[in-house]
């Protein structure tokens, strides 16, 4: 497909991509719907044959032949229907897969802050429910083009052949159902949009209950959270009922509207049979016309129902369309060589708030480990995330003379490695969590984090499944596993946010010694409340009350009493190197 035609934000693109299933759908759809016209004809002939048998002018053998022919044609028609449905379902499945692939790829390219702003529940609804609804709407549209569109044309032609005047009368009511379907567009879409919003809120509430269940139980606030969850569930149920009412209640009304024309057939058709109408009919013609119209009106009501299905799919499409764009091609990661990091007058503050910190300046060279500490909520973690360029910052961060904020997301990923204070592990093996699909030796990095012995003692070793967020591991094991993953994907600048908080002192000593050897050609910013190893670091950044002071351990002990007191409280009062 030409690049200009490959537009994931256009529905027509997906039909072009799946032209082969659509081709087979078209061929067998025409066979199926063309074969449907044989049904009313056979039904009319069978009715006439029965009348002739009762009148003594025909035999049962003739009726048996007609019945067998009817069965054979029906089997062939249903076989064509099966093949058509197979390919239309295959088309829908492929569309679903393609849409989710595009959406997931674009989600992966968004910043953490953008994803957090969107909300997990909203993203889940878009990535699963909305895509499913769009694919289902496209499937129904493709199906009804043949099951309704082609069949309607065939039935209408057949009606006109038997009696064009009566056919015109019969076609008065079916269009009314289409008009009603169009008039119901706004209520259907409003109900659908409200349902999607409620589904997102319920997903968010469900995730909240699952993640924080222990906390709620410990602090006895289950009832409060239960009430809020019940509110979300109640709203979801109400909006779901409203949406389903439109979906379930309207089709029967459309069918009733379409079938009102049966009154014309019974009156004028009977006159045709009696020889006083517009045409001369026998029983076969009357039965065929009536059967043909009933089938046509049923198809007509489905067409009206299709309008509402497409309208609901349109709601979902509007929600996901901003994410349906050609994903940016990911260039190969080219890890830059070790270079100097220059931070000048760095400041950061969220929009509308006072700066979290400001006027931070320092220079780091490869091999430097820079400690970052300070009281709780002083901005240490915010400083670490500033290097990810998720939000605009003030001042300058230059690596090798290049401003970090000017780098492409891919270049930034190649330059800065990051480990947050909450280990982000997935429900996979220890090896998979370390290597993330890359080739390499996971044991090397497990050894660097003093985790190799504990992993070997596990029942399945490195193939042990860590569980979602490392739920099957202890806090220290999960923390070290996340650190092993960070070290397994080296970057010239590493931001480590409190990697030792769950470790005992002896384990921390081992890991820190390995980290010093690992960082000989890298720059490491080590954010921590534990200051045992701060005397061994190249520089220390002490943050408090929006201010950041930089210096050596000795200089800060001499100039900042709070830093000295914090260090001595952890080391037994002695101001010496660990």
Coordinates of N, CA and C in Angstrom, one line a residue, residues 388-486:
X388 N 14.3 12.5 32.5 CA 13.5 11.8 31.5 C 12.8 12.8 30.6
X389 N 12.8 14.1 30.9 CA 12.2 15.1 30.0 C 10.7 14.9 29.8
X390 N 10.0 14.4 30.8 CA 8.6 14.2 30.7 C 7.8 15.5 30.8
X391 N 8.4 16.5 31.5 CA 7.8 17.8 31.6 C 8.9 18.8 31.3
X392 N 8.5 20.0 30.8 CA 9.6 21.1 30.6 C 10.3 21.4 31.9
X393 N 11.6 21.7 31.8 CA 12.3 22.1 32.9 C 13.0 23.4 32.6
X394 N 13.4 24.1 33.7 CA 14.1 25.4 33.5 C 15.6 25.1 33.6
X395 N 16.4 26.0 33.0 CA 17.9 25.8 33.1 C 18.3 24.9 32.0
X396 N 19.4 24.2 32.2 CA 20.0 23.3 31.2 C 20.5 22.0 31.7
X397 N 20.3 21.0 30.9 CA 20.9 19.6 31.2 C 21.6 19.2 29.9
X398 N 22.9 19.3 29.9 CA 23.6 18.9 28.6 C 24.5 17.7 28.8
X399 N 24.4 16.8 27.9 CA 25.2 15.6 27.9 C 26.0 15.6 26.6
X400 N 27.3 15.7 26.8 CA 28.2 15.8 25.6 C 27.9 17.1 24.8
X401 N 27.5 18.2 25.4 CA 27.1 19.4 24.7 C 25.7 19.5 24.2
X402 N 25.0 18.4 24.2 CA 23.6 18.4 23.7 C 22.6 18.5 24.8
X403 N 21.6 19.4 24.6 CA 20.5 19.5 25.6 C 19.6 18.3 25.6
X404 N 19.3 17.8 26.8 CA 18.5 16.5 26.8 C 17.1 16.8 26.2
X405 N 16.5 18.0 26.5 CA 15.2 18.2 26.0 C 15.1 18.3 24.5
X406 N 16.3 18.5 23.8 CA 16.3 18.6 22.4 C 16.5 17.3 21.7
X407 N 16.7 16.2 22.5 CA 16.9 14.9 21.9 C 15.6 14.3 21.5
X408 N 15.6 13.4 20.5 CA 14.3 12.7 20.2 C 14.1 11.7 21.3
X409 N 12.9 11.2 21.5 CA 12.6 10.2 22.5 C 13.5 9.0 22.4
X410 N 13.8 8.6 21.2 CA 14.7 7.4 21.0 C 16.1 7.7 21.5
X411 N 16.6 8.9 21.1 CA 17.9 9.3 21.6 C 18.0 9.5 23.1
X412 N 16.9 10.0 23.7 CA 16.9 10.1 25.1 C 16.9 8.7 25.8
X413 N 16.2 7.8 25.2 CA 16.2 6.4 25.7 C 17.6 5.8 25.6
X414 N 18.3 6.2 24.6 CA 19.7 5.6 24.5 C 20.7 6.3 25.4
X415 N 20.3 7.4 26.0 CA 21.3 8.2 26.8 C 21.0 8.0 28.3
X416 N 19.8 8.0 28.7 CA 19.4 8.0 30.2 C 18.7 6.6 30.5
X417 N 19.3 5.9 31.5 CA 18.7 4.8 32.1 C 18.0 5.2 33.4
X418 N 16.9 4.6 33.7 CA 16.1 5.1 34.9 C 15.5 3.9 35.7
X419 N 15.7 3.9 37.0 CA 15.1 3.0 37.9 C 14.3 3.7 38.9
X420 N 13.0 3.6 38.9 CA 12.1 4.3 39.9 C 12.2 3.6 41.2
X421 N 11.6 4.3 42.2 CA 11.7 3.7 43.6 C 10.7 2.5 43.7
X422 N 9.7 2.4 42.8 CA 8.8 1.3 42.8 C 9.2 0.4 41.7
X423 N 9.6 -0.9 42.0 CA 10.0 -1.8 41.0 C 8.9 -2.1 40.0
X424 N 9.1 -2.0 38.7 CA 8.1 -2.3 37.7 C 8.5 -3.6 37.0
X425 N 7.9 -4.7 37.6 CA 8.2 -6.0 37.1 C 6.9 -6.6 36.5
X426 N 7.1 -7.5 35.6 CA 5.9 -8.1 35.0 C 5.8 -9.6 35.2
X427 N 4.7 -10.1 34.9 CA 4.4 -11.5 35.3 C 5.1 -12.4 34.3
X428 N 6.4 -12.5 34.5 CA 7.2 -13.4 33.6 C 8.4 -13.9 34.4
X429 N 9.3 -14.6 33.8 CA 10.4 -15.2 34.5 C 11.4 -14.2 35.0
X430 N 12.3 -14.6 35.9 CA 13.3 -13.7 36.4 C 14.2 -13.3 35.2
X431 N 14.6 -14.3 34.3 CA 15.4 -14.0 33.2 C 14.8 -13.0 32.2
X432 N 13.5 -13.2 32.0 CA 12.8 -12.2 31.1 C 12.7 -10.9 31.7
X433 N 12.6 -10.8 33.0 CA 12.5 -9.5 33.6 C 13.9 -8.8 33.6
X434 N 14.9 -9.5 33.6 CA 16.3 -8.9 33.5 C 16.6 -8.5 32.1
X435 N 16.5 -9.4 31.1 CA 16.9 -9.2 29.7 C 15.9 -8.5 28.9
X436 N 14.6 -8.6 29.2 CA 13.6 -7.9 28.4 C 13.6 -8.3 26.9
X437 N 13.9 -9.6 26.7 CA 13.9 -10.1 25.4 C 15.2 -10.1 24.7
X438 N 16.2 -9.4 25.2 CA 17.5 -9.3 24.6 C 18.3 -10.6 24.9
X439 N 19.4 -10.7 24.0 CA 20.3 -11.9 24.3 C 21.3 -11.5 25.4
X440 N 21.7 -12.4 26.1 CA 22.7 -12.1 27.2 C 22.6 -13.1 28.3
X441 N 23.5 -12.8 29.3 CA 23.6 -13.7 30.5 C 22.9 -13.0 31.7
X442 N 21.8 -13.4 32.0 CA 21.1 -12.8 33.2 C 21.8 -13.0 34.5
X443 N 22.5 -14.1 34.6 CA 23.2 -14.4 35.8 C 24.3 -13.4 36.2
X444 N 24.9 -12.8 35.2 CA 25.9 -11.8 35.4 C 25.3 -10.6 36.2
X445 N 24.1 -10.2 35.8 CA 23.5 -9.0 36.5 C 22.9 -9.4 37.8
X446 N 22.4 -10.6 37.9 CA 21.9 -11.1 39.1 C 23.0 -11.2 40.2
X447 N 24.2 -11.5 39.7 CA 25.3 -11.6 40.6 C 25.7 -10.2 41.1
X448 N 25.7 -9.2 40.1 CA 26.0 -7.8 40.5 C 25.1 -7.3 41.5
X449 N 23.9 -7.7 41.6 CA 22.9 -7.2 42.6 C 22.7 -8.2 43.8
X450 N 23.7 -9.1 43.9 CA 23.6 -10.1 45.0 C 22.3 -10.9 45.1
X451 N 21.8 -11.2 43.9 CA 20.5 -11.9 43.9 C 20.7 -13.3 43.3
X452 N 21.9 -13.6 42.8 CA 22.1 -14.9 42.1 C 21.9 -16.1 43.0
X453 N 22.4 -16.0 44.3 CA 22.3 -17.1 45.2 C 20.8 -17.4 45.5
X454 N 20.0 -16.4 45.8 CA 18.6 -16.5 46.1 C 17.8 -17.1 44.9
X455 N 18.2 -16.7 43.7 CA 17.5 -17.2 42.5 C 17.8 -18.6 42.3
X456 N 19.1 -19.0 42.5 CA 19.5 -20.4 42.4 C 18.7 -21.3 43.4
X457 N 18.4 -20.8 44.5 CA 17.7 -21.5 45.5 C 16.2 -21.7 45.2
X458 N 15.7 -20.9 44.3 CA 14.3 -21.0 43.9 C 14.0 -22.3 43.2
X459 N 12.8 -22.8 43.2 CA 12.5 -24.1 42.7 C 12.8 -24.2 41.2
X460 N 12.5 -23.1 40.5 CA 12.8 -23.1 39.0 C 13.9 -22.2 38.6
X461 N 14.7 -21.8 39.6 CA 15.9 -21.0 39.3 C 15.5 -19.7 38.6
X462 N 16.2 -19.4 37.5 CA 16.0 -18.1 36.8 C 14.7 -18.2 35.9
X463 N 14.1 -19.4 35.8 CA 12.8 -19.5 35.1 C 11.6 -19.3 36.1
X464 N 11.9 -19.0 37.3 CA 10.8 -18.7 38.3 C 10.1 -17.5 37.8
X465 N 8.8 -17.6 37.9 CA 7.9 -16.4 37.5 C 7.8 -15.4 38.7
X466 N 8.2 -14.2 38.4 CA 8.2 -13.2 39.4 C 6.9 -12.7 39.9
X467 N 5.9 -12.9 39.0 CA 4.5 -12.4 39.3 C 4.4 -10.9 38.9
X468 N 3.2 -10.5 38.7 CA 2.9 -9.1 38.4 C 3.4 -8.2 39.5
X469 N 4.3 -7.2 39.1 CA 4.9 -6.2 40.1 C 5.8 -7.0 41.1
X470 N 6.3 -8.2 40.7 CA 7.2 -8.9 41.6 C 6.5 -9.5 42.9
X471 N 5.2 -9.8 42.7 CA 4.4 -10.1 43.9 C 4.9 -11.4 44.6
X472 N 5.6 -12.3 43.8 CA 6.1 -13.6 44.4 C 7.4 -13.4 45.0
X473 N 8.0 -12.2 45.0 CA 9.3 -12.0 45.5 C 9.2 -11.1 46.8
X474 N 10.2 -11.1 47.6 CA 10.3 -10.2 48.7 C 10.6 -8.8 48.2
X475 N 10.4 -7.8 49.1 CA 10.6 -6.4 48.6 C 12.1 -6.2 48.2
X476 N 13.0 -6.8 48.9 CA 14.4 -6.6 48.5 C 14.7 -7.3 47.3
X477 N 14.2 -8.5 47.1 CA 14.4 -9.3 45.8 C 13.8 -8.5 44.6
X478 N 12.6 -8.0 44.8 CA 12.0 -7.3 43.6 C 12.8 -6.0 43.3
X479 N 13.3 -5.4 44.3 CA 14.1 -4.2 44.1 C 15.4 -4.5 43.4
X480 N 16.1 -5.6 43.8 CA 17.4 -5.9 43.2 C 17.1 -6.5 41.8
X481 N 16.0 -7.2 41.6 CA 15.7 -7.7 40.2 C 15.5 -6.5 39.2
X482 N 14.8 -5.4 39.7 CA 14.6 -4.3 38.9 C 16.0 -3.6 38.6
X483 N 16.9 -3.6 39.6 CA 18.2 -3.0 39.4 C 19.0 -3.8 38.5
X484 N 18.9 -5.1 38.5 CA 19.6 -6.0 37.6 C 19.2 -5.7 36.2
X485 N 17.9 -5.5 36.0 CA 17.4 -5.2 34.6 C 18.0 -3.8 34.1
X486 N 18.1 -2.9 35.0 CA 18.7 -1.6 34.7 C 20.1 -1.7 34.3

